[in-house]
Structure formats: C-alpha cells, structure tokens
Amino acid sequence: MLRTLLLTLSVVAIAHAELCKPDAQNAFKVRISIKTALGDNAYAWDANEEYLFKAMVAFAMRRYSSKSTTQISNVLLCNVTDRVSFWFVVTDSSKNVTTVPGSEVEAAIRMNRNRINNAFLLSDKTLQFLKITSTLSPPVEPSTPVWLIVFGVVLCLIVAGIVFLVVSGIQKHNKKNKESTERENLEEKVEVTLENGIPCEALDLKAGHINGVFAADDERFTSL
Amino acid sequence: LSATPEIPKEDGRPKWDNKFQYILSCIGFAVGLGNVWRFPYLCQIHGGGAFLIPYFIALLFEGIPLLHLELALGQYLRKGSLGAWNTISPYLGGVGVGSWMVSILVSLYYNTVLTWVMWYFINSFQEPLPWSVCPLNENRTGFNEECHESTAVNYFWYRKTLNITPDIAESGKLQWWLILCLAACWAVVYLCTIRGIETTGKAIYVTAIFPYLVLTIFLIQGLTLPGATDGLIYLFTPNLNTLKNPRVWLDAATQIFFSLSLAFGGLIAFASYNPTKNDCEKDAVTVAIVNSMTSLYASIPVFSVLGFKATTAYWDCLDRNIINIINEFDLPEESIMRQNYTSWISFLNSSYPEKIAGLKLKSCDLQEFLDQVPVSGTGLAFIVFTQAIILMPGSQAWAILFFIMLFSLGLSSMFGNIEGVFTPLLELQIIPKSAPKELLSGIICLISFLIALSFTLGSGSYWIDIFDRYAGSVPLLVIAFFEVIGVVYIYKIKRFSKDVEWMTGRKLNLYWQIAWRFISPLLLLIVFVAFVTLQMQKPPSYTAWNPKYEGFPMKEEKVYPPWVQAICVLLAVLPCVCVPLVALFHLVKQKRRSKNPSFVSPEVFSCQEANS
C-alpha cells in the first residue's frame, strides 16, 4: 500500500519535473522585483507567496476559460531563484501529464493582469511575465486640451489690459482737448494788447523765444 | 506762437519717470536670451574659465566704449537714430536708416522665439508634462515611431511645436497653435509699448527684475541637485590652451557686441528721453558690467542643471547595466549597487567573460555625458533644459518659472527693439500729430504680426536661423563701425568730448579718447573681416530634422538652395548698403544745389530742429 503510494508520488513528481523546467514547452518565466516596487515595505518571497501566485494563475485560467476545472495544484512552479524569478506551467487535469497551451495561458494572464498585479502590490514592470507583453494604456486626454484653457486666460488678461489702456488714453485725450478749448475760450475773453500778434506780456518775460536762424548754436550743423 | 512762453527744455518730448527706469530699460534691453543660452555655451566650448579673459578684454575695449558712445549721442541730440544721425551729418543719415531696418528685421523674428517660449509656458500646466512621454501610435501597440527613435523632448519640439519640414524649400502649412501664440505675443508687446516709454517704463520694472528672481531660485535649486558640482567644475575649469585659437577671441568680441544690443538704435532712443545733464559715462559702465555679471550669474544654474542631467544619465546607464546583470545571473535585487558596480563587473568578467560579453553592456562614463555635444540657443532651452526639468521633483512649477523667466528676458529686449523702430517713426511724423501714439504702435505691431506669420510655417525655424545669422550679425558690425567713425572723424572727437563733458560735468578720461579714436574702430574692423571670412569659408548650410534620414535622430546637414542664399545676402547687405546710398543721395543733392545757387536748402532755416 505504502509502496504504491510512494511510487505514484514519485511518478507524479518526475512528471511534474518533466513538465516544469526552464524553456519547457508552454512554460513562462516570471521575474519579480519586490524591493524596487515597495522599497522599505518589501515583503519576503516565501512559500506562502508562491501559493498565492498559483492561486492567482488558477483564478486567471478559470475566469478566462470559464470552466472550473483548473485547480491550484495544476500550476507548477520551479527553479525559484534569489532574484526572484521562476518558471511556471499550467497542467491540464483532464488530459494526463500535458500542459495547457501557452497561448491560452497568455490570453488568461493578459485578461487578468491588473488583478494579478494588485494581489502582489506590484505593477507591469515589477511583475514581469517575460513572454507576455502588456497592452499600453491609452493616455488620458481631457476634452479641451489644457493648453487652450491657459491660453484663453492669458489672452483675456492681455486684451483687458489693452482695452483699459486705450480707453484711458482716449479719456485723457478728450480731457486735454476740453481743457485746451476751455483755455482758448478763456483767453479770448481776456483782453490782451497785441504787438505783431504777440501779447506784450510774453515779450517782457525772461525766457522769450529763440529765433533759430540767428541761433548762436550754429555748431549744431556740420559744414557740408 | 502760443500765449505761454516755451522754455527750451520743455519740448513735450516724453521722459523717464526716474533714472532707475532708464537704467533698468537699458539693462533689460541688453540682458536677453543670449545671456542665458549663448554665454554658457561659449564658456563650455572655449575652455571654461579661460574664456572670461578675452570676454573681459572685449568688454573693456569694445563693449563699454561703444555703449557710452551711443548713450551719449542719444542723450545730447535728444533724437532717435534717424534724427540723430541726420543731425550729425546728413551724409551719415544712412547709419540711422540701417539701424532702423535692423531693428525691424530683428523684432520680427525675435518675437517668434518668444512665441515658442509662450507655447511651452502654456503647455507647462499639465501633469505629466507633454514633453516627458511619447504619444502612442495609431494601433496602440507601441509608441509613435518618430518619438521612439529620438526622444520625447525632441519629438515635442520638432513635431508638436514646430511641425518642422525636412527641408527649407518645403514651406509646409501655417501652424494654427503657433499663430495663436504669435498673436498673443504681439498683443503683449502692444500692451507694453502702447504709449512708448510711458508704458514700457512701468512694464520694465517687472520684466527686468523678475528674471533675476527666477535665476536666483534656479541657482539655489540647481546647487542642491546631485551632480551640480560636477557640472560647475566642468564649466569653470580653465583650459588656457584654448586662448591660442583666434576663434575664441572672435567669439568673445562678437558675444560682447551682440549681447549689449549695440547699433540697434534702441539705446540711442532710450537715452534721448533723458535730461541732457545726466552722467552717461556712469550709466554706460553700469549697464555693461551688469550685463556681463548677469551672463556669469546665469551660467551657474545652467551648468548646475546640465551637470545634474549628465549625472542622472550616468546613473541611468549604470542602473540599466546592473538590471541586465542581475537578470542574467539571477542575483538577488540590490546585490549590485552603483558603488560596488566596478568590483562586481571585474569579478564577473573574470569568472563568466562570455556571458558578460553577451550582455553587450554600454560603458558608462560621467565625463562622456558631460562632454556630450554642447548646445546653445533654442536647443538648450527647449530640448536639454526641458529634459532636465522632467527629472526634478515638482517639474510643472520649474517649467512654468523657467519659461516665464525666458519670456521676461525676451520681452524686455523686445522693448528696446520696438523703441528703435517706434521713436524714429514718431519723429518722422508719418502719422499726423493729432493722432494718438497708440495708433502708431498698433500699426507697427499689426504689420509685424502679419509679416511674422511666415515664421509659423513648417519651415519657419529654418528662416529664423537665417535671420539670426545674417540680419542680426553682419549689419550690426558695419553700422557700429560707421557709428564710431562718424562720431570721431566727421562730427569730430573734440566737439563730442566737449558735449559729453557738458553733460557729465567732468573732463573725459583719456581711456575714452583712445578707445573711441583707435581701439574700437580697429577692433570692429578686425572682427568684421574675421567674421565675414569665417562665414564665407564654407557654403552656408543648415541642419534639418528629417525623420526619413538614415542617420535619424541625427540632424541632416544640407546646403541652402541658391534662392535662399540670395535672401541671406540680401538680409546682410540691405541695412549696410543704406549707409553709402544715403550719403550718395545727399552728395547728388548737394551737387545739384551747388549748380543752382538760388535754391536755398530749407534745413538752414528749420527752427524746430534746433529745439525739438
């Protein structure tokens, strides 16, 4: 009794060893970088984590093929290194000692990649399935590009500034015109003695006018 | 004749609110984008600290004397460049016309550079920054090919901003986003220059001082970055051997000359709004020294950041190699760190040489990353610096600060350029005196905007390079040469010295006499000849961004087609040719006048010229 049990166990073990080895058919290499992802909060990779991994792969296979035949014992892990990296393969319990085709496993993993990553608190980069490429997530694009909004704000400020300056300029211009017309009206009322069209007061003042023709400042013009 | 008497000085000419505004405007005009992105580059390629020697010699014998000359001229004659040179001598009127033309040409393309800065600024409000990630390709299987082969930063600059064509002959179409930014930039320029120095004088307080604040912030931040000291040591380590190369001296002379924005007419215009009794000598020395100090001050954060970038690239190289080794040998994580990398490599090389060779590890050398092709100009700001900003924590804030700083630097220089165009037009009175100043500045900005639309085409940046190389270089040297010769030998240095002494209140130092009479004209002549000779040595070429080129992402070296070369020559020659043309015109007029003695020139009786 015991001998048959041992024999079957050893046969199973050998079969498993045959199925799961580096570069075996339908086997995938997994590379995990816990310290890179979590730093100080890194957990150690031990047998429990391996169990969780087998469970996640079994879960992925069940979800993908929606037949509840894949058991945790169907997922075989081997060659675990310190890196941490290992190979795994999924066996098919319905057919003896065969592995599920790689394409199925790949599709299942791809479908549930997010769930698997989150179970280990890792990402696509830190939990790598070496032969399975991840689909890139499309970038989030808002309906109006952000730069257009900022541009609108900037332009509004500039236009407001220009309008303000132009309006204040026009107001100043009108005020000056009004003042000069008022002054002219005022001067017309005041009687001024004129000599040659020049009011006499102006001639008495010190500043006077400089007649350019007779300016002593003829040094300003260079001889041609 | 009016009822109230007119005191000669109160001629209704606008004036600065205070001296500080004037000095700040001159400093703002001189300190521009070149101080940030050309001077550090020159320091780097010309032997670090050793470059400062020819730089300060050029400052002493070329920069300061020419600056003093222009400021004194504008202040004494109280006119813009056109009027001032006509007053000196009608034969020299062409110098003013040349200055005015160069100011127009430079304003056109300079504001387009500011357009690019504004585009980057408004794009800095996103998370993540748009130049940090490559967009996906159509079927979302990978990244956009052009982006993937070069870098995300390059892609954003060449494709998303410029949408550049592979050849200058292909114009491409107008890029609507650049048109929007161009309109905004010209609107900002209009807003600030709307009433001439009345408004620029207020705006300059912000645009001239703000860059210094940001430079200081970047300085502090830059010095705390890892690898900053490597970059600074690399920059400032003097290599005196480079001084044997005449190219270094030429670059120093041209850098000082263009950095101080001489011969644009803008400085003359600024100085013309001063009261005549003002110490222009002290002003000139102040402005020149502040400009050079700013260049030095700006190169510190630039090189801290470049050192940081090189260090990060070096660490990335090391990390990539480490990951490859760990994956290959299935070693536990963090067993190989950057510190013990070399010992591990030697150990593994001795034990498993074939496996190591099979990994094809890249050799990582910090010096190599520092030596990487030094970049200047737009490449430094929009490619190298933006890449470094992505690596800093809080990149949006740094990007926003950086681009506002560049915008202020460029805007304060634009004020000077526009003033060089605006003041002579105002004096020519092409619009009636009753019309407001706002109208003239509006017309200038509108026409410039319409012409500058051509720079928003796909090939626009190639054209801007042409304008920068040909319109903004050779004509300035020629005009400055004629400026010095005109003042010293036609207006006569004795008269000019007396004028300056009257303005400053003290006798002119011998240094100025010697510099103006001999050293500066000689230096200008040598620089001009050397510059032109160097340009003529090889056929004018440019580097084009061509995704279909075999060596992509390297840029393709192409030669300008003949029609473009003709335009280059036209741009360089047109402002220069004004000088002899106007002189010829007056000579012909004089000859005709001497034949007809009854015809008296109206200039002799123009009273208003003496007092305006």
PDB file of C-alpha atoms in Angstrom, chain B residues 415-521:
ATOM      1  CA  PHE B 415      11.003  96.803 -25.797  1.00  0.00           C
ATOM      2  CA  GLY B 416      14.368  98.099 -26.954  1.00  0.00           C
ATOM      3  CA  ASN B 417      13.882  96.716 -30.451  1.00  0.00           C
ATOM      4  CA  ILE B 418      10.422  98.225 -30.791  1.00  0.00           C
ATOM      5  CA  GLU B 419      11.633 101.530 -29.366  1.00  0.00           C
ATOM      6  CA  GLY B 420      14.317 101.552 -32.078  1.00  0.00           C
ATOM      7  CA  VAL B 421      11.505 101.313 -34.651  1.00  0.00           C
ATOM      8  CA  PHE B 422       8.926 103.466 -32.888  1.00  0.00           C
ATOM      9  CA  THR B 423      10.923 106.576 -31.904  1.00  0.00           C
ATOM     10  CA  PRO B 424      12.275 107.407 -35.388  1.00  0.00           C
ATOM     11  CA  LEU B 425       8.806 106.887 -36.916  1.00  0.00           C
ATOM     12  CA  LEU B 426       7.307 109.163 -34.282  1.00  0.00           C
ATOM     13  CA  GLU B 427       9.861 111.831 -35.137  1.00  0.00           C
ATOM     14  CA  LEU B 428       9.308 111.438 -38.865  1.00  0.00           C
ATOM     15  CA  GLN B 429       5.670 112.219 -38.111  1.00  0.00           C
ATOM     16  CA  ILE B 430       4.278 109.776 -40.609  1.00  0.00           C
ATOM     17  CA  ILE B 431       1.007 109.934 -38.730  1.00  0.00           C
ATOM     18  CA  PRO B 432      -0.473 113.369 -38.040  1.00  0.00           C
ATOM     19  CA  LYS B 433       0.372 114.823 -34.644  1.00  0.00           C
ATOM     20  CA  SER B 434      -3.261 114.849 -33.631  1.00  0.00           C
ATOM     21  CA  ALA B 435      -3.445 111.081 -33.975  1.00  0.00           C
ATOM     22  CA  PRO B 436      -2.665 109.241 -30.754  1.00  0.00           C
ATOM     23  CA  LYS B 437       0.593 107.381 -30.193  1.00  0.00           C
ATOM     24  CA  GLU B 438      -1.436 104.255 -29.567  1.00  0.00           C
ATOM     25  CA  LEU B 439      -2.322 104.207 -33.245  1.00  0.00           C
ATOM     26  CA  LEU B 440       1.276 104.165 -34.419  1.00  0.00           C
ATOM     27  CA  SER B 441       2.328 101.422 -32.026  1.00  0.00           C
ATOM     28  CA  GLY B 442      -0.777  99.460 -33.013  1.00  0.00           C
ATOM     29  CA  ILE B 443       0.082  99.765 -36.698  1.00  0.00           C
ATOM     30  CA  ILE B 444       3.671  98.668 -36.073  1.00  0.00           C
ATOM     31  CA  CYS B 445       2.570  95.634 -34.043  1.00  0.00           C
ATOM     32  CA  LEU B 446      -0.125  94.653 -36.533  1.00  0.00           C
ATOM     33  CA  ILE B 447       2.132  94.850 -39.587  1.00  0.00           C
ATOM     34  CA  SER B 448       4.905  92.970 -37.757  1.00  0.00           C
ATOM     35  CA  PHE B 449       2.432  90.268 -36.721  1.00  0.00           C
ATOM     36  CA  LEU B 450       1.265  89.805 -40.308  1.00  0.00           C
ATOM     37  CA  ILE B 451       4.802  89.547 -41.639  1.00  0.00           C
ATOM     38  CA  ALA B 452       5.891  87.261 -38.800  1.00  0.00           C
ATOM     39  CA  LEU B 453       3.109  84.810 -39.724  1.00  0.00           C
ATOM     40  CA  SER B 454       5.567  83.476 -42.280  1.00  0.00           C
ATOM     41  CA  PHE B 455       7.692  82.202 -39.398  1.00  0.00           C
ATOM     42  CA  THR B 456       4.852  79.979 -38.237  1.00  0.00           C
ATOM     43  CA  LEU B 457       5.121  77.865 -41.366  1.00  0.00           C
ATOM     44  CA  GLY B 458       6.663  74.415 -41.170  1.00  0.00           C
ATOM     45  CA  SER B 459       9.992  75.780 -42.335  1.00  0.00           C
ATOM     46  CA  GLY B 460       9.750  78.791 -40.022  1.00  0.00           C
ATOM     47  CA  SER B 461      12.545  77.857 -37.657  1.00  0.00           C
ATOM     48  CA  TYR B 462      14.994  77.490 -40.551  1.00  0.00           C
ATOM     49  CA  TRP B 463      14.107  81.047 -41.605  1.00  0.00           C
ATOM     50  CA  ILE B 464      14.565  82.333 -38.101  1.00  0.00           C
ATOM     51  CA  ASP B 465      18.050  80.824 -38.062  1.00  0.00           C
ATOM     52  CA  ILE B 466      18.776  82.642 -41.300  1.00  0.00           C
ATOM     53  CA  PHE B 467      17.525  85.955 -39.930  1.00  0.00           C
ATOM     54  CA  ASP B 468      19.526  85.446 -36.761  1.00  0.00           C
ATOM     55  CA  ARG B 469      22.709  84.577 -38.616  1.00  0.00           C
ATOM     56  CA  TYR B 470      22.560  87.178 -41.357  1.00  0.00           C
ATOM     57  CA  ALA B 471      20.290  90.064 -40.409  1.00  0.00           C
ATOM     58  CA  GLY B 472      21.267  90.170 -36.779  1.00  0.00           C
ATOM     59  CA  SER B 473      25.016  89.938 -37.143  1.00  0.00           C
ATOM     60  CA  VAL B 474      26.980  91.457 -40.027  1.00  0.00           C
ATOM     61  CA  PRO B 475      24.891  94.634 -40.498  1.00  0.00           C
ATOM     62  CA  LEU B 476      25.292  95.485 -36.824  1.00  0.00           C
ATOM     63  CA  LEU B 477      29.075  95.334 -37.095  1.00  0.00           C
ATOM     64  CA  VAL B 478      29.049  97.576 -40.141  1.00  0.00           C
ATOM     65  CA  ILE B 479      26.657 100.071 -38.574  1.00  0.00           C
ATOM     66  CA  ALA B 480      28.656 100.209 -35.348  1.00  0.00           C
ATOM     67  CA  PHE B 481      31.835 100.795 -37.318  1.00  0.00           C
ATOM     68  CA  PHE B 482      30.274 103.707 -39.152  1.00  0.00           C
ATOM     69  CA  GLU B 483      28.864 104.997 -35.885  1.00  0.00           C
ATOM     70  CA  VAL B 484      32.301 105.256 -34.326  1.00  0.00           C
ATOM     71  CA  ILE B 485      33.947 106.627 -37.450  1.00  0.00           C
ATOM     72  CA  GLY B 486      31.110 109.091 -37.935  1.00  0.00           C
ATOM     73  CA  VAL B 487      31.240 110.485 -34.443  1.00  0.00           C
ATOM     74  CA  VAL B 488      35.011 110.523 -34.133  1.00  0.00           C
ATOM     75  CA  TYR B 489      36.065 111.734 -37.543  1.00  0.00           C
ATOM     76  CA  ILE B 490      33.057 113.517 -39.065  1.00  0.00           C
ATOM     77  CA  TYR B 491      31.402 115.061 -36.018  1.00  0.00           C
ATOM     78  CA  LYS B 492      34.926 115.419 -34.651  1.00  0.00           C
ATOM     79  CA  ILE B 493      36.006 113.912 -31.386  1.00  0.00           C
ATOM     80  CA  LYS B 494      36.889 117.285 -29.848  1.00  0.00           C
ATOM     81  CA  ARG B 495      33.338 118.528 -30.270  1.00  0.00           C
ATOM     82  CA  PHE B 496      31.912 115.285 -28.984  1.00  0.00           C
ATOM     83  CA  SER B 497      34.218 115.337 -25.944  1.00  0.00           C
ATOM     84  CA  LYS B 498      33.025 118.849 -25.156  1.00  0.00           C
ATOM     85  CA  ASP B 499      29.402 117.749 -25.484  1.00  0.00           C
ATOM     86  CA  VAL B 500      29.977 114.810 -23.159  1.00  0.00           C
ATOM     87  CA  GLU B 501      31.832 116.973 -20.676  1.00  0.00           C
ATOM     88  CA  TRP B 502      28.914 119.411 -20.696  1.00  0.00           C
ATOM     89  CA  MET B 503      26.533 116.555 -19.969  1.00  0.00           C
ATOM     90  CA  THR B 504      28.512 114.729 -17.313  1.00  0.00           C
ATOM     91  CA  GLY B 505      30.144 117.752 -15.737  1.00  0.00           C
ATOM     92  CA  ARG B 506      33.665 116.404 -15.756  1.00  0.00           C
ATOM     93  CA  LYS B 507      36.521 116.031 -18.186  1.00  0.00           C
ATOM     94  CA  LEU B 508      36.607 112.990 -20.426  1.00  0.00           C
ATOM     95  CA  ASN B 509      39.076 110.329 -19.379  1.00  0.00           C
ATOM     96  CA  LEU B 510      41.951 109.532 -21.747  1.00  0.00           C
ATOM     97  CA  TYR B 511      40.671 105.926 -21.892  1.00  0.00           C
ATOM     98  CA  TRP B 512      37.561 107.038 -23.783  1.00  0.00           C
ATOM     99  CA  GLN B 513      39.565 109.152 -26.217  1.00  0.00           C
ATOM    100  CA  ILE B 514      41.925 106.325 -27.081  1.00  0.00           C
ATOM    101  CA  ALA B 515      39.155 103.739 -27.235  1.00  0.00           C
ATOM    102  CA  TRP B 516      36.926 105.836 -29.492  1.00  0.00           C
ATOM    103  CA  ARG B 517      39.667 107.095 -31.728  1.00  0.00           C
ATOM    104  CA  PHE B 518      41.657 103.962 -32.389  1.00  0.00           C
ATOM    105  CA  ILE B 519      40.901 100.791 -30.470  1.00  0.00           C
ATOM    106  CA  SER B 520      37.182 100.358 -31.043  1.00  0.00           C
ATOM    107  CA  PRO B 521      37.147 101.097 -34.781  1.00  0.00           C
TER     108      PRO B 521
END
